[in-house]
């Protein structure tokens, strides 16, 4: 039996195990774990790896993305403290009061409010859980229908997950390809802001009904009496100040790292909060809410380790480079979102890593190509079986009609984002200057 056939059998076992688990209605996380174990056992029949080393490979894989988990957890606790203090409701309320008759300004500010939590945590779902409900209410007060509100939340929350400084897909790709996670600021920020603004204008510009401002303000959640702009801004100034400090004074200021920067920012938010916050209880509740996402990242590492040890990653890499490039590029419009809908973050390890190896080997700029790919993956968060951001968008916007009717509303931003992502990959070498300007 040839080596390629052996590896093909192992890959088939992994796929069948995942499909069987999903048919049994198990969660994505458990399905991927069972697929990893099944792949390891299948590999043991061919000695890659030996059965005695299966547990070691699973354990090593579980900590592959330990740094990503630290960033994700500390960033989400930081945003939870800001939200609990009343900062989010204060900003949304002030936006509606000040920009009610200045539609462009209101849409831009609401877009930024959605982008910030996802950009800082790497998860669009966190944006929806932290600011989704008040922003949805504000969008309805601007006269936008529930269907378009849900569509706006889905697209912009997805873009927030791709925005810097924390992009989990990019982190997974960088860890798997030994590429430093640096220089992503402009390659990610510029397309996210442009595409986010396009989405807000296309879906939110038309006023579909009139709403009274005073009535709208009465319906919005109240905020603590002592809340003010400086209480909202100080925690973010601490974070962005610490990020800029070691770039301005590279030989005097130590690199703190994102987890510590988020911890310091959370402490700043706690100190300036106008109300008493039980930090331990809030942290416990936040981590419980994060467990599905954290477990996904852990199991992605396990699956990646097993695929490496059994040779499946090598086989996939060979399959990628065997496809004519133009067909490969066009297929990304479908393959990348669908892979996200099935595997969530696991898609970056399974498909993204061999793809970036290939693109880098034929002269494409890896950092820009990664940025382009990470614009496509969030679209898959609206597709079954997971549809995490899509389902949350419908929930927080209180949209009661068909899920597919909401998803069809997103077609124009979806197409534009897809084209933008593929063009960034295709012309990544010409866009290298974005990386240089970010360094």
XYZ file of C-alpha atoms in Angstrom:
439
model
C 0.000 0.000 0.000
C 1.423 3.396 -0.994
C 1.955 6.169 1.539
C -0.530 8.453 -0.264
C -3.221 5.776 0.002
C -2.513 5.265 3.700
C -2.804 8.987 4.384
C -5.950 9.165 2.239
C -7.535 6.435 4.394
C -6.650 8.378 7.561
C -8.176 11.541 6.088
C -11.330 9.619 5.163
C -11.578 8.302 8.742
C -11.259 11.856 10.125
C -13.981 13.144 7.792
C -16.325 10.217 8.449
C -15.873 10.531 12.208
C -16.741 14.224 12.050
C -19.796 13.619 9.836
C -21.030 10.778 12.070
C -20.682 12.973 15.151
C -22.609 15.826 13.506
C -25.351 13.424 12.356
C -25.593 12.353 15.996
C -26.173 16.050 16.776
C -23.043 16.448 18.828
C -21.489 19.910 19.127
C -18.824 21.121 16.703
C -16.202 20.939 19.471
C -16.953 17.306 20.400
C -17.229 16.369 16.722
C -13.764 17.764 15.972
C -12.311 16.061 19.065
C -13.731 12.686 18.021
C -12.406 13.265 14.497
C -8.930 13.949 15.916
C -9.001 10.823 18.092
C -10.313 8.690 15.207
C -7.571 10.060 12.949
C -4.920 9.263 15.548
C -6.198 5.691 15.981
C -6.356 5.204 12.192
C -2.809 6.529 11.915
C -1.650 4.047 14.573
C -2.532 1.156 12.235
C 0.137 2.488 9.872
C 2.534 3.505 12.644
C 2.066 7.278 12.166
C 1.997 7.989 15.052
C 2.276 4.845 17.245
C -0.769 4.313 19.440
C 1.308 4.870 22.573
C 2.063 8.424 21.467
C -1.544 9.389 20.681
C -2.190 10.870 24.142
C 1.044 12.891 23.950
C 0.101 14.357 20.571
C -3.362 15.297 21.834
C -1.852 16.948 24.917
C 0.702 18.876 22.869
C -1.968 19.978 20.435
C -4.198 21.180 23.267
C -1.670 23.884 24.223
C -0.719 24.925 20.679
C -2.813 28.067 20.910
C -2.392 28.763 24.623
C -1.292 32.341 23.839
C -4.411 32.893 21.727
C -6.587 31.642 24.590
C -4.921 34.089 27.001
C -5.531 36.998 24.628
C -9.109 35.944 23.983
C -9.963 35.535 27.683
C -8.341 38.731 29.003
C -9.758 40.839 26.160
C -13.288 39.566 26.725
C -13.099 40.204 30.481
C -11.918 43.749 29.694
C -14.921 44.360 27.420
C -17.240 42.788 30.000
C -16.013 45.276 32.642
C -16.568 48.217 30.250
C -20.080 46.975 29.466
C -20.973 46.264 33.106
C -19.893 49.770 34.105
C -22.491 51.221 31.738
C -19.971 52.488 29.209
C -21.525 50.764 26.183
C -25.063 51.972 26.880
C -23.715 55.468 27.569
C -21.968 55.674 24.185
C -24.952 54.294 22.245
C -27.368 56.638 24.018
C -25.108 59.646 23.413
C -24.766 58.691 19.733
C -28.516 58.646 19.183
C -29.054 61.898 21.095
C -26.286 63.778 19.262
C -26.468 62.277 15.766
C -30.137 61.388 15.370
C -30.533 63.843 12.447
C -26.980 63.255 11.114
C -27.446 59.834 9.609
C -23.950 59.300 8.212
C -22.324 60.224 11.518
C -24.677 57.963 13.470
C -24.036 54.987 11.178
C -20.252 55.466 11.341
C -20.215 55.698 15.154
C -22.478 52.653 15.549
C -20.220 50.723 13.154
C -17.170 51.559 15.283
C -19.035 50.526 18.446
C -19.684 47.084 16.905
C -16.122 46.770 15.613
C -14.266 47.524 18.860
C -15.214 44.476 21.013
C -14.568 42.012 18.184
C -11.316 43.729 17.217
C -10.034 43.537 20.795
C -11.186 39.953 21.444
C -10.965 38.325 18.001
C -14.582 37.118 18.161
C -17.546 38.701 16.416
C -19.808 36.828 18.813
C -18.375 38.901 21.678
C -19.292 42.095 19.817
C -22.876 40.883 19.583
C -23.026 39.714 23.204
C -21.518 42.954 24.551
C -22.955 45.678 22.291
C -25.380 43.849 19.975
C -28.634 44.578 21.806
C -28.115 48.343 22.400
C -26.774 48.872 18.851
C -29.705 46.938 17.368
C -32.062 49.164 19.338
C -30.252 52.289 18.109
C -30.434 51.106 14.480
C -34.173 50.498 14.828
C -34.548 54.009 16.260
C -32.904 55.286 13.062
C -35.829 53.770 11.147
C -34.079 50.615 9.865
C -36.122 47.397 9.568
C -35.394 44.389 11.782
C -34.191 42.363 8.788
C -31.618 44.978 7.771
C -30.596 45.470 11.409
C -29.817 41.752 11.676
C -27.912 41.886 8.375
C -25.826 44.877 9.522
C -24.979 43.190 12.823
C -23.929 39.968 11.077
C -21.640 41.569 8.496
C -20.041 44.180 10.777
C -19.615 41.747 13.702
C -17.912 39.342 11.290
C -15.601 42.112 10.094
C -14.824 42.978 13.717
C -13.389 39.483 14.205
C -11.056 40.110 11.258
C -9.994 43.562 12.487
C -6.713 44.201 14.338
C -5.217 43.876 16.896
C -6.616 40.369 17.588
C -7.464 38.180 14.595
C -7.680 34.551 15.681
C -7.640 33.126 12.131
C -4.445 35.081 11.406
C -2.924 33.974 14.727
C -3.642 30.315 13.925
C -2.159 30.698 10.440
C 0.928 32.471 11.774
C 1.481 29.833 14.458
C 1.130 27.031 11.910
C 3.403 28.601 9.279
C 6.065 30.169 11.547
C 5.178 33.679 10.326
C 5.438 36.461 12.969
C 2.096 37.984 13.917
C 3.226 41.518 13.083
C 2.437 44.015 10.350
C -1.273 43.198 10.165
C -2.597 46.576 11.333
C -3.105 48.333 7.982
C -3.718 45.212 5.815
C -6.631 44.396 8.138
C -7.824 47.802 9.363
C -8.211 49.510 5.974
C -10.393 46.863 4.281
C -12.435 46.308 7.460
C -13.230 50.029 7.797
C -13.993 50.470 4.080
C -16.153 47.346 3.856
C -17.859 48.129 7.162
C -18.756 51.632 5.982
C -20.017 50.212 2.669
C -22.242 47.770 4.571
C -23.657 50.471 6.840
C -24.489 52.720 3.876
C -25.991 49.983 1.694
C -28.123 48.426 4.418
C -28.710 51.366 6.748
C -28.978 54.537 4.697
C -32.653 54.176 3.782
C -35.048 55.232 6.540
C -37.906 52.723 6.371
C -39.984 54.235 9.144
C -39.978 57.296 11.344
C -39.258 57.094 15.076
C -39.656 59.815 17.715
C -36.323 60.703 19.374
C -37.743 61.253 22.870
C -39.622 57.971 22.757
C -36.468 56.224 21.584
C -34.387 57.633 24.445
C -37.017 56.579 26.980
C -36.851 52.985 25.719
C -33.059 52.751 25.827
C -31.375 51.307 28.958
C -30.492 53.849 31.630
C -26.850 54.518 32.489
C -25.258 55.377 35.863
C -25.624 59.076 36.673
C -21.870 59.602 37.089
C -20.924 57.955 33.782
C -19.027 60.297 31.460
C -16.893 60.238 28.334
C -13.620 60.263 30.246
C -14.693 57.172 32.212
C -15.348 55.393 28.889
C -12.150 56.548 27.171
C -9.535 56.037 29.918
C -9.451 52.197 29.703
C -9.022 52.364 25.918
C -6.326 55.025 26.254
C -4.476 52.709 28.645
C -4.636 49.892 26.100
C -3.715 51.832 22.969
C -1.140 53.862 24.917
C 0.620 50.678 26.011
C 0.550 49.408 22.418
C 2.067 52.610 21.045
C 4.578 53.114 23.878
C 6.979 50.336 22.909
C 6.830 51.446 19.275
C 7.660 55.040 20.141
C 10.354 54.062 22.689
C 11.408 50.570 21.484
C 14.575 50.380 23.622
C 13.129 51.888 26.792
C 9.641 50.408 27.017
C 9.295 46.618 27.427
C 6.803 44.715 25.273
C 4.036 43.873 27.720
C 2.110 41.512 25.468
C -1.616 41.646 24.695
C -2.834 39.591 27.714
C -1.117 41.905 30.231
C -2.242 44.995 28.291
C -5.856 43.821 28.479
C -5.507 43.091 32.200
C -4.182 46.603 32.842
C -6.991 48.093 30.751
C -9.589 46.055 32.663
C -8.163 47.328 35.967
C -8.369 50.896 34.625
C -12.010 50.324 33.638
C -12.692 48.909 37.089
C -11.123 51.918 38.836
C -13.031 54.554 36.832
C -16.374 52.705 36.848
C -19.152 54.800 38.427
C -20.702 51.671 39.949
C -19.270 48.841 42.017
C -18.408 45.787 39.919
C -17.893 42.332 41.400
C -14.892 41.462 39.257
C -14.555 37.826 40.336
C -18.214 37.022 39.650
C -18.116 38.886 36.342
C -14.934 37.059 35.299
C -16.441 33.676 36.155
C -19.599 34.428 34.179
C -17.541 35.672 31.236
C -15.318 32.585 31.151
C -18.373 30.304 31.349
C -19.801 32.139 28.332
C -16.478 31.752 26.534
C -16.044 28.015 27.156
C -17.445 26.862 23.772
C -15.083 29.194 21.902
C -12.093 28.352 24.107
C -12.730 24.633 23.704
C -12.889 25.114 19.929
C -9.408 26.660 19.942
C -8.033 23.845 22.138
C -9.499 21.138 19.897
C -8.309 22.901 16.738
C -4.791 22.520 18.126
C -5.385 18.803 18.778
C -6.748 18.243 15.279
C -3.844 20.132 13.729
C -1.308 18.064 15.711
C -2.913 14.772 14.666
C -3.095 15.858 11.029
C 0.591 16.747 11.144
C 1.658 13.512 12.811
C -0.347 11.343 10.403
C 0.742 13.190 7.259
C -2.746 14.496 6.446
C -1.566 18.113 6.490
C 1.126 17.240 3.978
C -1.419 15.530 1.736
C -3.709 18.564 1.862
C -0.757 20.816 1.069
C 0.047 18.703 -1.981
C -3.611 18.803 -3.055
C -3.599 22.601 -2.800
C -0.513 23.059 -4.967
C -1.855 20.559 -7.526
C -4.888 22.691 -8.387
C -4.409 25.237 -11.218
C -3.973 28.575 -9.486
C -6.875 30.421 -11.139
C -9.313 27.646 -10.152
C -7.922 27.651 -6.637
C -8.403 31.410 -6.338
C -12.002 31.337 -7.590
C -12.896 28.352 -5.396
C -11.922 30.304 -2.268
C -15.196 32.254 -2.546
C -17.079 29.061 -1.654
C -14.558 26.810 0.083
C -13.433 29.267 2.771
C -16.915 30.318 4.055
C -18.209 26.725 3.911
C -15.163 25.459 5.833
C -15.845 28.054 8.532
C -19.478 26.992 8.741
C -18.410 23.386 9.312
C -15.155 23.655 11.304
C -15.232 27.244 12.703
C -11.629 28.190 13.617
C -10.493 24.680 12.692
C -10.783 25.678 9.033
C -7.737 27.938 9.405
C -5.592 25.021 10.555
C -6.980 22.451 8.108
C -7.121 24.530 4.903
C -5.469 27.861 5.637
C -2.014 26.682 6.677
C -1.252 24.601 3.539
C -2.750 27.362 1.387
C -0.452 30.018 2.894
C 2.570 27.707 2.510
C 1.737 27.372 -1.174
C 1.087 31.063 -1.789
C 4.272 32.038 0.026
C 6.307 29.543 -2.024
C 5.183 31.044 -5.358
C 5.940 34.647 -4.436
C 2.765 35.986 -2.818
C 3.119 38.123 0.296
C 2.055 35.875 3.162
C 0.901 38.618 5.565
C -1.365 40.344 3.018
C -2.651 36.993 1.751
C -3.550 35.988 5.317
C -5.370 39.314 5.755
C -7.345 38.650 2.571
C -8.297 35.143 3.686
C -9.491 36.385 7.065
C -12.023 38.631 5.332
C -13.651 35.509 3.862
C -13.847 33.288 6.948
C -16.316 35.484 8.917
C -18.881 35.057 6.127
C -19.021 31.370 6.990
C -20.245 32.219 10.483
C -23.660 32.714 8.920
C -23.740 29.238 7.335
C -24.951 25.969 8.906
C -24.239 23.863 10.829
C -22.611 26.350 13.233
C -23.828 29.796 12.005
C -22.683 31.297 15.327
C -22.668 34.990 14.377
C -25.718 34.600 12.145
C -27.819 33.062 14.926
C -26.647 35.638 17.467
C -27.438 38.480 15.025
C -30.996 37.231 14.665
C -31.317 36.809 18.437
C -30.055 40.228 19.560
C -31.930 42.058 16.790
C -35.156 40.205 17.733
C -35.751 39.261 14.092
C -38.676 36.813 13.988
C -38.927 35.859 10.309
C -37.064 33.183 8.307
C -33.303 32.908 8.937
C -32.652 32.617 5.199
C -34.598 35.788 4.448
C -32.225 37.671 6.734
C -29.171 36.002 5.167
C -30.337 36.908 1.637
C -30.408 40.556 2.687
C -26.637 40.451 3.138
C -25.942 39.436 -0.492
C -24.410 42.694 -1.740
C -21.945 43.235 1.173
C -21.208 39.480 1.028
C -20.223 39.676 -2.662
C -18.156 42.850 -2.210
C -16.282 41.388 0.802
C -15.598 38.183 -1.148
C -14.215 40.100 -4.136
C -12.099 42.314 -1.854
C -10.618 39.317 -0.026
C -9.740 37.443 -3.221
C -8.221 40.574 -4.807
C -6.075 41.101 -1.703
C -4.743 37.557 -2.085
C -4.189 37.876 -5.835
C -2.363 41.222 -5.541
C -0.733 40.593 -2.151
C 2.779 41.231 -3.476
C 1.759 44.680 -4.775
C 0.129 45.505 -1.416
C 3.284 44.779 0.579
C 3.639 48.502 1.365
C 0.695 48.168 3.795
C 2.800 45.810 5.898
C 5.844 48.112 5.810
C 3.717 51.076 6.931
C 2.399 48.971 9.848
C 5.836 48.051 11.183
